[in-house]
mmCIF file of C-alpha atoms in Angstrom:
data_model
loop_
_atom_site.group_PDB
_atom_site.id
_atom_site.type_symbol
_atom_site.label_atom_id
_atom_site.label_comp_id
_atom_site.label_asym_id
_atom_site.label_seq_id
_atom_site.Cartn_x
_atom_site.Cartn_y
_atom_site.Cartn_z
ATOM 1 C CA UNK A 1 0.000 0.000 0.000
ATOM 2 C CA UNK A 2 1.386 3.352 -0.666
ATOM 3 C CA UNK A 3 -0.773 5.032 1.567
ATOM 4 C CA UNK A 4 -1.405 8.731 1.238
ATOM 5 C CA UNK A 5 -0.143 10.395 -1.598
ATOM 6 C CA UNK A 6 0.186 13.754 -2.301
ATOM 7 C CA UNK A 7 0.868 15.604 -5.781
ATOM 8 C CA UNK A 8 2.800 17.916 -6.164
ATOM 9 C CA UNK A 9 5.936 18.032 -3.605
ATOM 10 C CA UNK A 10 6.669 21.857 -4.041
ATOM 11 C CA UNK A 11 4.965 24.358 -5.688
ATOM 12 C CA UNK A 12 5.571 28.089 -6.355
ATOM 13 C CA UNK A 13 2.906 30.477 -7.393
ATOM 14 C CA UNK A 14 2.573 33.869 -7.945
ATOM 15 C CA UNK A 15 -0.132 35.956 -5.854
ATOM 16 C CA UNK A 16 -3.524 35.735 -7.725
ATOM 17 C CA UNK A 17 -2.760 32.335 -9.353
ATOM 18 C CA UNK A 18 -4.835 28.635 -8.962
ATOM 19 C CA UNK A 19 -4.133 25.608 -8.093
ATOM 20 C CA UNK A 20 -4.892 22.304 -7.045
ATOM 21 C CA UNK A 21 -3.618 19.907 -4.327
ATOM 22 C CA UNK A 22 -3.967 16.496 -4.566
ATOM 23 C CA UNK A 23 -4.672 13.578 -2.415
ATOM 24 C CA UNK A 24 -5.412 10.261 -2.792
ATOM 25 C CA UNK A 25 -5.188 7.222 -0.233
ATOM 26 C CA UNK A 26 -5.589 3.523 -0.909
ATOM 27 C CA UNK A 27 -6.350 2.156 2.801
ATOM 28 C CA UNK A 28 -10.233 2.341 2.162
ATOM 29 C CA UNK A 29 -10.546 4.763 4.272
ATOM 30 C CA UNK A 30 -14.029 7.161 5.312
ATOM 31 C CA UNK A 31 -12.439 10.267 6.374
ATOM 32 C CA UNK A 32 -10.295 12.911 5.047
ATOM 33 C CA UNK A 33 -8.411 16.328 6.269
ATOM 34 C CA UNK A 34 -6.508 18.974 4.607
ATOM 35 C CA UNK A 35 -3.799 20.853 6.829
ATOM 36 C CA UNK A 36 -1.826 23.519 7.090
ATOM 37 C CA UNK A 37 1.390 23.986 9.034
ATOM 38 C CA UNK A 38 3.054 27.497 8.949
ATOM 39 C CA UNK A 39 7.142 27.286 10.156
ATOM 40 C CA UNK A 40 7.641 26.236 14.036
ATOM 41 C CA UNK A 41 3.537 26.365 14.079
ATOM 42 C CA UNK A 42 0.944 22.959 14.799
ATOM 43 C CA UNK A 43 -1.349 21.695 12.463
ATOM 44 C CA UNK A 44 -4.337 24.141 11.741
ATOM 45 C CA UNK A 45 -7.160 21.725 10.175
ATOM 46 C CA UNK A 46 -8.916 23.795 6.891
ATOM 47 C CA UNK A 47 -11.682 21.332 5.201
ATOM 48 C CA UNK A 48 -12.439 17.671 6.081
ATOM 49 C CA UNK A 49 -14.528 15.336 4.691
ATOM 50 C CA UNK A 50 -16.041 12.513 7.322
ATOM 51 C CA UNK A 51 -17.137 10.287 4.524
ATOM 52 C CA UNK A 52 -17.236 10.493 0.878
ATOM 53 C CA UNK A 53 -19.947 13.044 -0.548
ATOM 54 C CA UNK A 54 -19.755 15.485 2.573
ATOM 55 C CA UNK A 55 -17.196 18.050 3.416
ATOM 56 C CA UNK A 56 -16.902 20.324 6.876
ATOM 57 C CA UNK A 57 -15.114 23.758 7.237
ATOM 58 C CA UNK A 58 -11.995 23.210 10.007
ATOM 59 C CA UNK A 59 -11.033 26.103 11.404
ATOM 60 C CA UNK A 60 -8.924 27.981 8.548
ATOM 61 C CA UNK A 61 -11.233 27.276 5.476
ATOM 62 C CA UNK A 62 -10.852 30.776 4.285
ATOM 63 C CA UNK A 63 -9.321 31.662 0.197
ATOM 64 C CA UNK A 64 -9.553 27.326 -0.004
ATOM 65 C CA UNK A 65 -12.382 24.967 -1.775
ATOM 66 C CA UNK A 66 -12.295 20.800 -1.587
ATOM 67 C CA UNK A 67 -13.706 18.605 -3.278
ATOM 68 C CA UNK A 68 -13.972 14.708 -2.158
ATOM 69 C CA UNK A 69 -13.941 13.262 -5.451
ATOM 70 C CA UNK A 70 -14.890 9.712 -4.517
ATOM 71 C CA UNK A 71 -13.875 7.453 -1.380
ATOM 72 C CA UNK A 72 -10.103 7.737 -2.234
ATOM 73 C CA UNK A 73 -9.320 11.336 -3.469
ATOM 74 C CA UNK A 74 -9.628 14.835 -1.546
ATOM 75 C CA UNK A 75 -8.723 17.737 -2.977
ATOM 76 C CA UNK A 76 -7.823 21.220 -2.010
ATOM 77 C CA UNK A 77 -8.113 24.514 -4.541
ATOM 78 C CA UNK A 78 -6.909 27.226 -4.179
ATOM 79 C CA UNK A 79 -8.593 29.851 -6.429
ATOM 80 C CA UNK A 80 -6.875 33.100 -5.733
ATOM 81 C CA UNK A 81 -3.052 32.513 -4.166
ATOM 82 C CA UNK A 82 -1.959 34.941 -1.735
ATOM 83 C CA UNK A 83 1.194 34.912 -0.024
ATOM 84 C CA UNK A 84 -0.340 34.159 3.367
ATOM 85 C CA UNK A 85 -0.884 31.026 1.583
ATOM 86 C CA UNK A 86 2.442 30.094 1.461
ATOM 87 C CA UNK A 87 2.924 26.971 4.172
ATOM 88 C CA UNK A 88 3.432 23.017 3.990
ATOM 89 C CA UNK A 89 -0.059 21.530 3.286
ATOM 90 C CA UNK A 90 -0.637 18.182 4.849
ATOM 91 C CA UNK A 91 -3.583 15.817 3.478
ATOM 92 C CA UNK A 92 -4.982 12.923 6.093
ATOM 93 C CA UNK A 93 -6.852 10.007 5.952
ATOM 94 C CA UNK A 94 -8.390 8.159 8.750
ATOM 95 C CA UNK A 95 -10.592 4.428 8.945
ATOM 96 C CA UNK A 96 -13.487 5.835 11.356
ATOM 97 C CA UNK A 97 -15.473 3.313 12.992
ATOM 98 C CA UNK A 98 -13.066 1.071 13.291
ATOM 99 C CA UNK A 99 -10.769 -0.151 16.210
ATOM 100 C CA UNK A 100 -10.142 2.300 18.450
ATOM 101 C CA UNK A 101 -6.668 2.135 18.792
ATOM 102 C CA UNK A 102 -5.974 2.415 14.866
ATOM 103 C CA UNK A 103 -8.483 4.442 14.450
ATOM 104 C CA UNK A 104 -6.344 7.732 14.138
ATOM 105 C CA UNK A 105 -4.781 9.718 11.239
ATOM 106 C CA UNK A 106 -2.141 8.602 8.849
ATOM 107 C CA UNK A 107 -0.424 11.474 7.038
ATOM 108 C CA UNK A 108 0.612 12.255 3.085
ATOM 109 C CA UNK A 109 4.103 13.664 2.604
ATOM 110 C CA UNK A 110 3.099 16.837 2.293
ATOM 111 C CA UNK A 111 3.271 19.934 -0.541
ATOM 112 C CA UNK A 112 5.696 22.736 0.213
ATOM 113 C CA UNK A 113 3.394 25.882 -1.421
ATOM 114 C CA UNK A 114 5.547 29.101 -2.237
ATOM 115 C CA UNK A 115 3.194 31.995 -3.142
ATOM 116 C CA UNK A 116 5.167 35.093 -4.013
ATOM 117 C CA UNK B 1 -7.131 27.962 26.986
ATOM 118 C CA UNK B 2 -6.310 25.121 24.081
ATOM 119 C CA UNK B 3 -8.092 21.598 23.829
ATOM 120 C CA UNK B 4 -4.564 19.711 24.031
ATOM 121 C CA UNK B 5 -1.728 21.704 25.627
ATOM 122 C CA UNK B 6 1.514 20.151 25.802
ATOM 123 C CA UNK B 7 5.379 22.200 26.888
ATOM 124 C CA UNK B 8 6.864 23.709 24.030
ATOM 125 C CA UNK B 9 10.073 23.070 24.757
ATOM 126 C CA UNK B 10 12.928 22.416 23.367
ATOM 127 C CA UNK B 11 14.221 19.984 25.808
ATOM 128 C CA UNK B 12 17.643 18.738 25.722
ATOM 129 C CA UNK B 13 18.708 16.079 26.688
ATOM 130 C CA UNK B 14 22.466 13.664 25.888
ATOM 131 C CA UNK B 15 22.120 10.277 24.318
ATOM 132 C CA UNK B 16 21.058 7.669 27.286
ATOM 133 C CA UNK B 17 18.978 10.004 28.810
ATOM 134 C CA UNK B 18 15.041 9.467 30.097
ATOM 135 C CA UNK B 19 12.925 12.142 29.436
ATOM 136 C CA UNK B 20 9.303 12.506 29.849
ATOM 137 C CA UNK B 21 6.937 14.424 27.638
ATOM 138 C CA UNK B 22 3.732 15.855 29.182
ATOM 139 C CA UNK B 23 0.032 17.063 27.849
ATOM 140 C CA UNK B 24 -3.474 17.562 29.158
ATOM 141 C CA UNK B 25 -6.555 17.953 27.298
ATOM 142 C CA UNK B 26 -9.353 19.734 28.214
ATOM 143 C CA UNK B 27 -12.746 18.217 26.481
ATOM 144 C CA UNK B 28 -14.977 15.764 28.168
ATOM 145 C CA UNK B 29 -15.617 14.179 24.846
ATOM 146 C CA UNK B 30 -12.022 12.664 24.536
ATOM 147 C CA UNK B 31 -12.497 9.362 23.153
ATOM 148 C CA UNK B 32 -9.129 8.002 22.120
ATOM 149 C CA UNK B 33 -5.459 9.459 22.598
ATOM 150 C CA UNK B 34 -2.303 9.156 20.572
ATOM 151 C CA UNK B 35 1.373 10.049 20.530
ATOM 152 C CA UNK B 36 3.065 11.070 17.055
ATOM 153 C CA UNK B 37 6.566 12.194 16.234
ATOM 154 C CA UNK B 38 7.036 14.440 13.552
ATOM 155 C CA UNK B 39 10.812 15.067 11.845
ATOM 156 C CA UNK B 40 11.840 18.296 10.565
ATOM 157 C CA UNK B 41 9.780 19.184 7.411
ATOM 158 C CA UNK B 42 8.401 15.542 7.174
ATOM 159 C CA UNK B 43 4.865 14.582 7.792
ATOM 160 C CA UNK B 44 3.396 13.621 11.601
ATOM 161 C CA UNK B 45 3.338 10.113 11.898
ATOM 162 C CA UNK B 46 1.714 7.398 14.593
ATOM 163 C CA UNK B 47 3.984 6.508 17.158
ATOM 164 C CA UNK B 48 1.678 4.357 19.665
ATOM 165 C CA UNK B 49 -1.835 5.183 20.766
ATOM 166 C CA UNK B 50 -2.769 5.272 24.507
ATOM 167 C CA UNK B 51 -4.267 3.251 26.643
ATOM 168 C CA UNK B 52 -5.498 3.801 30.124
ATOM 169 C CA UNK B 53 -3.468 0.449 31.481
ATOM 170 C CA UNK B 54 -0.319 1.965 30.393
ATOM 171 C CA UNK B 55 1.479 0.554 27.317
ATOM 172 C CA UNK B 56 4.589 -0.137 26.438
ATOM 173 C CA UNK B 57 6.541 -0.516 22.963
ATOM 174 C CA UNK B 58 10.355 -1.033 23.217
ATOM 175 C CA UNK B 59 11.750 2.204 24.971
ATOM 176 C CA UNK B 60 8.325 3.914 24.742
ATOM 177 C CA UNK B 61 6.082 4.083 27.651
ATOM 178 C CA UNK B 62 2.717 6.217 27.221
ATOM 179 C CA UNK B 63 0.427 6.741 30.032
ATOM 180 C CA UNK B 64 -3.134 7.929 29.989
ATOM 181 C CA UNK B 65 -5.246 9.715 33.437
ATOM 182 C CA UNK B 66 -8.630 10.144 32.345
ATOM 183 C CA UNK B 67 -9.796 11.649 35.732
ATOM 184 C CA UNK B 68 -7.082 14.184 35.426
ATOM 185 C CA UNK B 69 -7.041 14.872 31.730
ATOM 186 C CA UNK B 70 -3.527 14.049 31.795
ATOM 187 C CA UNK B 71 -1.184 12.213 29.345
ATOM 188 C CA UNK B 72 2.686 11.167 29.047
ATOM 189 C CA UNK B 73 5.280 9.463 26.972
ATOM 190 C CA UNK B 74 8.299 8.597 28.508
ATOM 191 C CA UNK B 75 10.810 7.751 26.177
ATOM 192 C CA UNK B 76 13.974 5.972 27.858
ATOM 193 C CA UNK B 77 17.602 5.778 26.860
ATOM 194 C CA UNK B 78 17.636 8.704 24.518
ATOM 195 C CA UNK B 79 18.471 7.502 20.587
ATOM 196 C CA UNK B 80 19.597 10.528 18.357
ATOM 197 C CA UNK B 81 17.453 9.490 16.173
ATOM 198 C CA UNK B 82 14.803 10.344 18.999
ATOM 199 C CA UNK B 83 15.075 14.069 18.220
ATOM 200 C CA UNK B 84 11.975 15.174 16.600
ATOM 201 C CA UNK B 85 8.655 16.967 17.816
ATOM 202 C CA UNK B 86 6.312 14.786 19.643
ATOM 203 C CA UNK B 87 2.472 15.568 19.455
ATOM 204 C CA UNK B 88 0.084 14.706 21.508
ATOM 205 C CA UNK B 89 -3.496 14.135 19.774
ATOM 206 C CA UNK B 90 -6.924 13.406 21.334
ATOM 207 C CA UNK B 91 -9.709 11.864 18.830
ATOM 208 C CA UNK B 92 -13.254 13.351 20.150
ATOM 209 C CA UNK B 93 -16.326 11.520 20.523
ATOM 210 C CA UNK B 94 -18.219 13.770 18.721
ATOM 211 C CA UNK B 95 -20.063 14.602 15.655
ATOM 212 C CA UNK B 96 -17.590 15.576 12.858
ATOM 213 C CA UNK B 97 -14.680 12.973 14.023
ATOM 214 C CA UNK B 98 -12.615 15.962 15.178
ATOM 215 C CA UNK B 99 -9.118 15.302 16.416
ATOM 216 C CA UNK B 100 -7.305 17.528 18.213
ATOM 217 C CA UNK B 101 -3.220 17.976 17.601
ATOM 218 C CA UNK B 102 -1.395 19.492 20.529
ATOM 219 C CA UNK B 103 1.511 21.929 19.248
ATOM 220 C CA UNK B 104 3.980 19.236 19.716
ATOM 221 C CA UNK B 105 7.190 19.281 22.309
ATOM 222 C CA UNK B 106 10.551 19.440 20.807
ATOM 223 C CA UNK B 107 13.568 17.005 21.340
ATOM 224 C CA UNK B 108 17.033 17.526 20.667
ATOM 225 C CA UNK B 109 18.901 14.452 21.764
ATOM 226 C CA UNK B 110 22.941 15.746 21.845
ATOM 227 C CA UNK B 111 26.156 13.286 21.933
#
């Protein structure tokens, strides 16, 4: 199993620009998160989806659309790039309802977002 | 005052050392508790979940006090390889699925 993947690795934009994150995980699992982690900072949640054909605002949703394409792929969009936008975006996955003590968050790699 | 609040750090600490890692959460709902370690510019990942018996994996002990809110990792005979950020996270039993990620604790684990 690969796990969580995330395309790309690093990105740069320029301010006003769009783009697309992508995620994808092959552990069948319900839910999904998008991150964001700013330098020395914790994880700030932005959109989740619990299961596939819902999505949920976290608590930085703000200048960012998802989409949960089916039960494997989550994406994030960002329409209008702005350099507070620049930070290392994390994409989870997680089994839900399923034994408690696996029942946690596995992580993607990551994308390293530049926005100048 | 945050859901999951864990020291900052950094601590410091030379190779062979035991050092314990502390965090308290705040929300009744708390369901099920973790520890992950998270490397410099790498993503977090699942070091052992917690169990109120105390577990144990290797050098890793994690320790869980629901009537206190209180949790701990004690990692023993320091590894540099053990330097990293440890996070403390606390699934909720609530609508949504939320999890909650402490701001981690830093190690640096010196020769």
């Amino acid at each position: 199993n690969a796990g969580v993947t995330q395309t790309p690795k690093f990105q740069v934009l320029k301010t006003g620009q769009s783009m697309t994150l992508q995620c994808a995980q092959d552990m069948n699992h319900n839910s999904m998160y998008w991150y964001r982690q700013d330098p020395g900072m914790g994880l700030r949640l932005i959109y989740y989806s619990a299961s596939e054909g819902t999505t949920d605002k976290g608590e930085v949703p703000n200048g960012y659309n998802v989409s949960r394409l089916n039960k494997r792929e989550f994406s994030l969009r960002l329409e209008s790039a702005a350099p507070s936008q620049t930070s290392v975006y994390f994409c989870a996955s997680r089994p839900l309802g399923g034994q408690g003590r696996t029942d946690t968050q596995y992580f993607g790699p990551g994308t390293r977002l530049t926005v100048l | 005052r945050k859901e999951v609040e864990q020291d900052p750090g950094p601590f410091n600490v030379p190779e062979g050392a035991t050092v314990a890692f502390n965090c308290t959460y705040s929300n009744s709902a708390s369901q099920s508790f973790f520890w992950y370690r998270q490397d410099c510019r790498k993503e977090p990942k699942l070091l052992m979940s917690v169990y109120s018996s105390g577990n144990e994996d290797g050098r890793f002990t994690a320790q869980l006090n629901r009537a206190s809110q209180y949790i701990s990792l004690l990692i023993r005979d320091s590894k540099l390889s053990d330097s990293a950020t440890y996070l403390c996270v606390v699934n909720l039993n609530t609508g949504g699925f939320k999890t909650i990620f402490g701001a981690g604790t830093r190690l640096f684990v010196k020769a």
